[in-house]
Amino acid sequence: MYRGKTIGVVVTAYNEESFVGEVIETVPQFVDRIYVVDDASPDGCWEVIKRVSSRINDDTAPELAVTDGGENRRVIPIRHEENRGYGAAVKSGYERAVADGIDVVAVMNGDGQMDPEILDRILDPVVAGEADYAKGNRLHNPGDRRGMSTFRFVGNALLTGLSKFSTGYWTMSDPQNGYTAISSEAIEELDLESVTDEYGFLNHLLTHLNVNEFRVADVPMRAVYGDEESSIRYLPFVRFVSLLLLRSFLWRLQTRYVRREFHPTVVFYAAGGVGLVAGAIALVGSAVRSVRGEDGFTASITSVLTVLVGTVSLATAIAMDAEENEDLEVTYDERESTQESELLEG
């Protein structure tokens, strides 16, 4: 238990035979229950999970303040019969944690990239009731992203920009960060079946959190990379997630700004999109006519004005969208979190 809340940690694993055992063993002692989900790994991951879990459960007999069907195990191994994706693994852990009566559920990947010593900082915004969902952010401070390769940084920055449109959390960054914590109330209210099972789960979940008007906190953390090899193929991944974010953006606008209550933001987004596309096409046409020696001055002026109108409309839409969602974003500084914890412990 941590600050009066029961804590569960979902450890996701796929081909993490070399790392998952250490991850399980280093989860802080204040965590009441650990749900280790093997997404049908073809390597020896499941055997490692069973062995380490059995040893921990034999050595500890915690008095857990959770409903667990008579089981008194700290580590709960879960295995998918077939590979279903990262999102499905997280969902399996979430569902079991809620069924067990856990208050706050964190997620740590089985690759050892998430420092267990800062788990309390990830939990703090949710435990304190300041946010419904908290996530790590490796891009907040320049020093924190020192271990991130240029390729990863560029891809992450691209997805961060697209995710701002999709999710409506305009001050958020590093949406791919899987070091997260969420309240059981948020899990129960979300329609998890509608969230993708694939690696775009983290981005898609943020959009669903926004539509349900849940508060999200970014917690600064350092990027950590070891000897593990990622199973993600980055170019197909970026392409897949980009299309997912486009669909999520349109769904968010339709749900929040049209169906639920009409908001002029959607009008400015539409005007901005049409203006930029139409202006760009017109500019290309003007350039072609100029190359042919035809008079395209008037058309060029018109196309430039169309682009300007589109740009202003889009900027207005973004400003209105950000203002509408301002109360859903929690600024959570590492130093504030540490000081608050010290005061509460004192």
CSV table of C-alpha atoms in Angstrom, one decimal:
chain,number,residue,atom,x,y,z
A,1,MET,CA,0.0,0.0,0.0
A,2,TYR,CA,1.2,3.5,-0.8
A,3,ARG,CA,-0.2,6.6,0.9
A,4,GLY,CA,-3.4,4.8,1.7
A,5,LYS,CA,-4.0,3.4,-1.7
A,6,THR,CA,-3.6,-0.2,-2.9
A,7,ILE,CA,-1.2,-0.4,-5.8
A,8,GLY,CA,-1.0,-2.8,-8.7
A,9,VAL,CA,1.7,-3.0,-11.3
A,10,VAL,CA,1.2,-4.6,-14.7
A,11,VAL,CA,4.4,-5.9,-16.2
A,12,THR,CA,4.1,-6.6,-20.0
A,13,ALA,CA,6.4,-9.1,-21.6
A,14,TYR,CA,7.1,-10.3,-25.1
A,15,ASN,CA,10.4,-12.1,-25.8
A,16,GLU,CA,11.9,-10.6,-22.6
A,17,GLU,CA,13.4,-13.8,-21.2
A,18,SER,CA,16.6,-12.0,-20.3
A,19,PHE,CA,15.0,-9.1,-18.5
A,20,VAL,CA,11.6,-9.8,-17.1
A,21,GLY,CA,12.8,-11.8,-14.1
A,22,GLU,CA,14.8,-8.8,-12.8
A,23,VAL,CA,11.9,-6.4,-13.5
A,24,ILE,CA,9.6,-8.5,-11.3
A,25,GLU,CA,12.1,-8.8,-8.5
A,26,THR,CA,12.8,-5.0,-8.4
A,27,VAL,CA,9.2,-3.8,-8.2
A,28,PRO,CA,9.1,-1.8,-5.0
A,29,GLN,CA,7.8,-3.4,-1.8
A,30,PHE,CA,4.9,-1.0,-1.4
A,31,VAL,CA,3.3,-2.5,-4.5
A,32,ASP,CA,0.5,-4.8,-3.3
A,33,ARG,CA,0.2,-6.9,-6.4
A,34,ILE,CA,2.2,-7.5,-9.6
A,35,TYR,CA,0.4,-8.8,-12.8
A,36,VAL,CA,2.9,-10.2,-15.2
A,37,VAL,CA,1.4,-10.6,-18.7
A,38,ASP,CA,3.2,-12.8,-21.2
A,39,ASP,CA,1.8,-12.0,-24.7
A,40,ALA,CA,2.5,-15.5,-26.0
A,41,SER,CA,6.3,-15.1,-26.2
A,42,PRO,CA,8.0,-17.8,-28.3
A,43,ASP,CA,11.1,-17.6,-26.2
A,44,GLY,CA,11.5,-18.9,-22.6
A,45,CYS,CA,9.8,-15.8,-21.1
A,46,TRP,CA,6.9,-17.7,-19.6
A,47,GLU,CA,9.1,-20.2,-17.8
A,48,VAL,CA,11.1,-17.3,-16.3
A,49,ILE,CA,7.9,-15.6,-15.2
A,50,LYS,CA,6.6,-18.8,-13.5
A,51,ARG,CA,9.8,-19.5,-11.8
A,52,VAL,CA,10.4,-16.0,-10.4
A,53,SER,CA,6.7,-15.6,-9.4
A,54,SER,CA,6.7,-18.9,-7.6
A,55,ARG,CA,9.8,-17.9,-5.6
A,56,ILE,CA,8.4,-14.5,-4.6
A,57,ASN,CA,5.0,-15.9,-3.7
A,58,ASP,CA,6.7,-18.7,-1.6
A,59,ASP,CA,8.9,-16.2,0.2
A,60,THR,CA,6.2,-13.6,1.0
A,61,ALA,CA,2.7,-14.0,2.4
A,62,PRO,CA,1.4,-10.4,2.3
A,63,GLU,CA,-1.8,-9.3,4.0
A,64,LEU,CA,-3.4,-7.7,1.0
A,65,ALA,CA,-6.3,-5.3,1.4
A,66,VAL,CA,-7.8,-6.4,-1.9
A,67,THR,CA,-10.4,-8.8,-3.1
A,68,ASP,CA,-8.6,-11.7,-4.7
A,69,GLY,CA,-10.9,-14.7,-4.5
A,70,GLY,CA,-9.0,-16.3,-1.7
A,71,GLU,CA,-5.6,-16.1,-3.4
A,72,ASN,CA,-2.8,-14.5,-1.3
A,73,ARG,CA,-0.2,-14.1,-4.0
A,74,ARG,CA,1.8,-11.0,-4.6
A,75,VAL,CA,2.7,-11.9,-8.2
A,76,ILE,CA,0.0,-13.1,-10.6
A,77,PRO,CA,1.3,-14.6,-13.9
A,78,ILE,CA,-1.0,-14.2,-16.9
A,79,ARG,CA,-0.4,-15.7,-20.3
A,80,HIS,CA,-2.1,-15.1,-23.6
A,81,GLU,CA,-2.7,-18.2,-25.6
A,82,GLU,CA,-1.8,-16.2,-28.8
A,83,ASN,CA,0.0,-13.0,-29.4
A,84,ARG,CA,-2.5,-10.2,-29.2
A,85,GLY,CA,-0.4,-7.0,-29.0
A,86,TYR,CA,1.0,-4.7,-26.3
A,87,GLY,CA,-2.4,-3.0,-25.7
A,88,ALA,CA,-4.1,-6.3,-25.1
A,89,ALA,CA,-1.5,-7.2,-22.5
A,90,VAL,CA,-2.0,-3.9,-20.6
A,91,LYS,CA,-5.8,-4.4,-20.8
A,92,SER,CA,-5.5,-8.0,-19.3
A,93,GLY,CA,-3.6,-6.5,-16.4
A,94,TYR,CA,-6.0,-3.6,-15.9
A,95,GLU,CA,-9.0,-5.9,-15.9
A,96,ARG,CA,-7.5,-8.3,-13.3
A,97,ALA,CA,-6.4,-5.4,-11.1
A,98,VAL,CA,-9.8,-3.8,-11.1
A,99,ALA,CA,-11.4,-7.2,-10.3
A,100,ASP,CA,-9.0,-7.5,-7.3
A,101,GLY,CA,-10.0,-4.1,-6.0
A,102,ILE,CA,-6.7,-2.3,-6.7
A,103,ASP,CA,-7.0,1.5,-6.4
A,104,VAL,CA,-4.2,2.6,-8.7
A,105,VAL,CA,-2.6,0.6,-11.5
A,106,ALA,CA,0.9,1.3,-12.9
A,107,VAL,CA,2.5,-0.3,-16.0
A,108,MET,CA,6.1,-1.3,-16.4
A,109,ASN,CA,7.5,-3.0,-19.5
A,110,GLY,CA,9.4,-6.2,-19.0
A,111,ASP,CA,12.5,-4.9,-20.9
A,112,GLY,CA,14.0,-3.2,-17.9
A,113,GLN,CA,13.8,0.3,-19.3
A,114,MET,CA,11.7,1.7,-16.5
A,115,ASP,CA,13.5,2.6,-13.3
A,116,PRO,CA,11.6,1.0,-10.4
A,117,GLU,CA,13.0,3.6,-8.1
A,118,ILE,CA,10.9,6.4,-9.6
A,119,LEU,CA,7.6,4.4,-9.5
A,120,ASP,CA,6.4,6.6,-6.6
A,121,ARG,CA,6.8,9.7,-8.8
A,122,ILE,CA,4.7,8.2,-11.5
A,123,LEU,CA,2.0,7.2,-9.0
A,124,ASP,CA,2.0,10.5,-7.0
A,125,PRO,CA,-0.4,12.5,-9.3
A,126,VAL,CA,-3.0,9.8,-9.3
A,127,VAL,CA,-2.6,8.8,-5.7
A,128,ALA,CA,-2.9,12.4,-4.6
A,129,GLY,CA,-6.1,12.8,-6.7
A,130,GLU,CA,-4.5,15.5,-8.9
A,131,ALA,CA,-4.8,13.4,-12.1
A,132,ASP,CA,-6.6,10.3,-13.3
A,133,TYR,CA,-3.7,9.2,-15.4
A,134,ALA,CA,0.0,9.9,-15.2
A,135,LYS,CA,2.8,9.1,-17.7
A,136,GLY,CA,6.5,9.5,-17.9
A,137,ASN,CA,8.0,12.2,-20.1
A,138,ARG,CA,11.6,11.8,-21.4
A,139,LEU,CA,11.4,15.0,-23.5
A,140,HIS,CA,10.6,17.5,-20.8
A,141,ASN,CA,14.2,18.2,-19.8
A,142,PRO,CA,17.2,18.1,-22.4
A,143,GLY,CA,19.2,16.0,-19.9
A,144,ASP,CA,16.6,13.4,-19.6
A,145,ARG,CA,16.7,12.4,-23.3
A,146,ARG,CA,20.5,12.1,-23.4
A,147,GLY,CA,20.3,8.3,-23.8
A,148,MET,CA,17.8,8.5,-26.7
A,149,SER,CA,19.1,8.0,-30.2
A,150,THR,CA,18.5,10.8,-32.8
A,151,PHE,CA,16.3,8.4,-34.8
A,152,ARG,CA,14.1,7.7,-31.7
A,153,PHE,CA,14.0,11.3,-30.8
A,154,VAL,CA,12.9,12.5,-34.2
A,155,GLY,CA,10.2,9.8,-34.4
A,156,ASN,CA,9.0,10.6,-30.9
A,157,ALA,CA,8.9,14.3,-31.7
A,158,LEU,CA,6.8,13.6,-34.8
A,159,LEU,CA,4.4,11.4,-32.9
A,160,THR,CA,4.2,14.0,-30.1
A,161,GLY,CA,3.1,16.7,-32.6
A,162,LEU,CA,0.5,14.4,-34.2
A,163,SER,CA,-0.7,13.2,-30.7
A,164,LYS,CA,-1.4,16.8,-29.6
A,165,PHE,CA,-4.0,17.1,-32.4
A,166,SER,CA,-5.4,13.6,-31.7
A,167,THR,CA,-5.6,13.7,-27.9
A,168,GLY,CA,-6.3,17.4,-27.2
A,169,TYR,CA,-3.6,17.4,-24.5
A,170,TRP,CA,-1.6,20.2,-26.0
A,171,THR,CA,1.2,20.6,-23.4
A,172,MET,CA,1.8,16.8,-23.3
A,173,SER,CA,4.9,15.2,-25.0
A,174,ASP,CA,6.4,11.8,-25.2
A,175,PRO,CA,3.1,10.0,-25.8
A,176,GLN,CA,5.0,6.7,-26.5
A,177,ASN,CA,6.1,6.5,-22.9
A,178,GLY,CA,4.6,3.4,-21.4
A,179,TYR,CA,5.6,4.1,-17.8
A,180,THR,CA,2.1,5.0,-16.6
A,181,ALA,CA,-0.4,5.0,-13.7
A,182,ILE,CA,-4.2,5.2,-13.8
A,183,SER,CA,-7.0,5.1,-11.3
A,184,SER,CA,-9.3,2.1,-11.1
A,185,GLU,CA,-12.2,4.5,-11.6
A,186,ALA,CA,-10.8,5.7,-14.9
A,187,ILE,CA,-10.3,2.1,-16.1
A,188,GLU,CA,-13.8,1.2,-15.3
A,189,GLU,CA,-15.3,4.2,-17.1
A,190,LEU,CA,-13.2,3.8,-20.2
A,191,ASP,CA,-14.4,1.6,-23.1
A,192,LEU,CA,-11.2,-0.4,-23.3
A,193,GLU,CA,-12.6,-2.6,-26.0
A,194,SER,CA,-12.6,0.4,-28.4
A,195,VAL,CA,-8.9,1.1,-27.7
A,196,THR,CA,-6.5,-0.7,-30.1
A,197,ASP,CA,-4.6,-3.8,-29.0
A,198,GLU,CA,-1.5,-2.8,-31.0
A,199,TYR,CA,1.5,-0.6,-30.1
A,200,GLY,CA,-0.5,2.5,-30.8
A,201,PHE,CA,-2.4,1.7,-27.6
A,202,LEU,CA,-0.8,4.5,-25.6
A,203,ASN,CA,-1.7,7.2,-28.1
A,204,HIS,CA,-5.2,5.8,-28.6
A,205,LEU,CA,-5.8,5.6,-24.9
A,206,LEU,CA,-4.9,9.2,-24.4
A,207,THR,CA,-7.6,10.2,-26.9
A,208,HIS,CA,-10.2,8.1,-25.1
A,209,LEU,CA,-9.1,9.7,-21.8
A,210,ASN,CA,-9.6,13.2,-23.3
A,211,VAL,CA,-13.1,12.3,-24.7
A,212,ASN,CA,-14.0,11.1,-21.2
A,213,GLU,CA,-12.5,14.4,-19.8
A,214,PHE,CA,-9.9,12.7,-17.5
A,215,ARG,CA,-7.0,14.7,-16.2
A,216,VAL,CA,-3.5,13.6,-17.4
A,217,ALA,CA,-0.2,14.5,-15.8
A,218,ASP,CA,3.3,14.4,-17.4
A,219,VAL,CA,6.1,13.3,-15.0
A,220,PRO,CA,9.7,14.1,-16.1
A,221,MET,CA,11.9,11.0,-16.2
A,222,ARG,CA,15.2,10.0,-17.7
A,223,ALA,CA,15.4,7.9,-20.9
A,224,VAL,CA,17.0,4.5,-20.1
A,225,TYR,CA,18.1,2.0,-22.8
A,226,GLY,CA,20.0,-1.2,-22.2
A,227,ASP,CA,21.0,-4.2,-24.3
A,228,GLU,CA,17.4,-5.1,-25.2
A,229,GLU,CA,16.4,-5.2,-28.8
A,230,SER,CA,13.0,-3.6,-29.6
A,231,SER,CA,10.6,-5.7,-31.6
A,232,ILE,CA,9.1,-2.6,-33.1
A,233,ARG,CA,9.8,-1.9,-36.8
A,234,TYR,CA,9.8,1.9,-36.6
A,235,LEU,CA,8.8,3.0,-40.1
A,236,PRO,CA,5.7,0.8,-40.3
A,237,PHE,CA,5.0,1.7,-36.7
A,238,VAL,CA,5.0,5.4,-37.4
A,239,ARG,CA,2.9,5.0,-40.5
A,240,PHE,CA,0.3,2.8,-38.6
A,241,VAL,CA,0.1,5.1,-35.6
A,242,SER,CA,-0.1,8.3,-37.8
A,243,LEU,CA,-3.2,6.9,-39.5
A,244,LEU,CA,-4.6,5.8,-36.1
A,245,LEU,CA,-4.1,9.3,-34.8
A,246,LEU,CA,-5.8,10.9,-37.8
A,247,ARG,CA,-8.9,8.7,-37.2
A,248,SER,CA,-8.7,9.4,-33.4
A,249,PHE,CA,-8.5,13.2,-34.1
A,250,LEU,CA,-11.7,13.1,-36.3
A,251,TRP,CA,-13.5,10.9,-33.7
A,252,ARG,CA,-12.5,13.2,-30.9
A,253,LEU,CA,-13.8,16.3,-32.7
A,254,GLN,CA,-17.0,14.6,-33.7
A,255,THR,CA,-17.7,13.2,-30.2
A,256,ARG,CA,-16.7,16.2,-28.1
A,257,TYR,CA,-17.4,19.2,-30.4
A,258,VAL,CA,-20.4,18.0,-32.5
A,259,ARG,CA,-22.4,15.2,-30.8
A,260,ARG,CA,-21.9,16.1,-27.2
A,261,GLU,CA,-22.2,19.9,-27.5
A,262,PHE,CA,-21.4,21.9,-30.6
A,263,HIS,CA,-18.2,24.0,-30.3
A,264,PRO,CA,-16.9,26.4,-32.9
A,265,THR,CA,-13.5,24.8,-32.7
A,266,VAL,CA,-14.6,22.2,-35.3
A,267,VAL,CA,-15.6,24.9,-37.8
A,268,PHE,CA,-12.1,26.5,-37.6
A,269,TYR,CA,-10.4,23.1,-37.9
A,270,ALA,CA,-12.5,22.4,-41.0
A,271,ALA,CA,-11.8,25.9,-42.5
A,272,GLY,CA,-8.1,25.5,-41.8
A,273,GLY,CA,-7.8,22.1,-43.4
A,274,VAL,CA,-9.8,23.0,-46.5
A,275,GLY,CA,-7.9,26.4,-46.8
A,276,LEU,CA,-4.5,24.8,-46.6
A,277,VAL,CA,-5.2,21.9,-49.0
A,278,ALA,CA,-7.0,24.1,-51.5
A,279,GLY,CA,-4.3,26.8,-51.3
A,280,ALA,CA,-1.5,24.3,-51.7
A,281,ILE,CA,-3.1,22.8,-54.8
A,282,ALA,CA,-3.7,26.3,-56.2
A,283,LEU,CA,-0.1,27.3,-55.6
A,284,VAL,CA,1.1,24.2,-57.5
A,285,GLY,CA,-1.2,25.1,-60.4
A,286,SER,CA,0.2,28.6,-60.4
A,287,ALA,CA,3.7,27.4,-60.5
A,288,VAL,CA,3.0,25.1,-63.4
A,289,ARG,CA,1.4,28.0,-65.4
A,290,SER,CA,4.4,30.2,-64.7
A,291,VAL,CA,6.7,27.5,-66.0
A,292,ARG,CA,4.6,27.4,-69.2
A,293,GLY,CA,4.9,31.1,-69.5
A,294,GLU,CA,1.2,31.7,-68.8
A,295,ASP,CA,-0.1,34.6,-66.7
A,296,GLY,CA,-0.9,33.3,-63.3
A,297,PHE,CA,-0.4,36.4,-61.1
A,298,THR,CA,-4.0,36.7,-60.0
A,299,ALA,CA,-4.3,33.0,-59.3
A,300,SER,CA,-1.0,33.1,-57.3
A,301,ILE,CA,-2.3,35.9,-55.1
A,302,THR,CA,-5.6,34.1,-54.6
A,303,SER,CA,-3.8,30.9,-53.6
A,304,VAL,CA,-1.5,32.7,-51.2
A,305,LEU,CA,-4.5,34.3,-49.5
A,306,THR,CA,-6.2,31.0,-49.3
A,307,VAL,CA,-3.2,29.5,-47.6
A,308,LEU,CA,-3.0,32.4,-45.1
A,309,VAL,CA,-6.7,32.1,-44.3
A,310,GLY,CA,-6.3,28.4,-43.8
A,311,THR,CA,-3.2,29.0,-41.5
A,312,VAL,CA,-5.0,31.6,-39.4
A,313,SER,CA,-8.1,29.3,-39.1
A,314,LEU,CA,-6.0,26.3,-38.0
A,315,ALA,CA,-4.1,28.4,-35.5
A,316,THR,CA,-7.4,29.7,-34.1
A,317,ALA,CA,-8.7,26.1,-33.8
A,318,ILE,CA,-5.6,25.0,-32.0
A,319,ALA,CA,-5.8,27.9,-29.6
A,320,MET,CA,-9.5,27.2,-28.9
A,321,ASP,CA,-8.9,23.5,-28.5
A,322,ALA,CA,-6.0,24.0,-26.1
A,323,GLU,CA,-8.1,26.4,-24.0
A,324,GLU,CA,-11.0,24.0,-23.9
A,325,ASN,CA,-8.7,21.2,-22.6
A,326,GLU,CA,-6.5,23.3,-20.3
A,327,ASP,CA,-8.1,22.0,-17.1
A,328,LEU,CA,-7.4,18.4,-18.1
A,329,GLU,CA,-3.6,18.8,-18.2
A,330,VAL,CA,-1.7,18.7,-15.0
A,331,THR,CA,1.8,20.1,-14.8
A,332,TYR,CA,3.7,17.9,-12.4
A,333,ASP,CA,7.3,18.8,-11.7
A,334,GLU,CA,9.7,16.2,-10.4
A,335,ARG,CA,10.9,18.5,-7.6
A,336,GLU,CA,7.3,19.3,-6.5
A,337,SER,CA,6.5,15.6,-6.4
A,338,THR,CA,9.6,14.8,-4.3
A,339,GLN,CA,8.9,17.7,-1.9
A,340,GLU,CA,5.3,16.7,-1.4
A,341,SER,CA,6.2,13.1,-0.7
A,342,GLU,CA,8.8,14.1,1.9
A,343,LEU,CA,6.2,16.4,3.6
A,344,LEU,CA,3.6,13.7,3.7
A,345,GLU,CA,6.1,11.1,5.0
A,346,GLY,CA,7.3,13.6,7.6
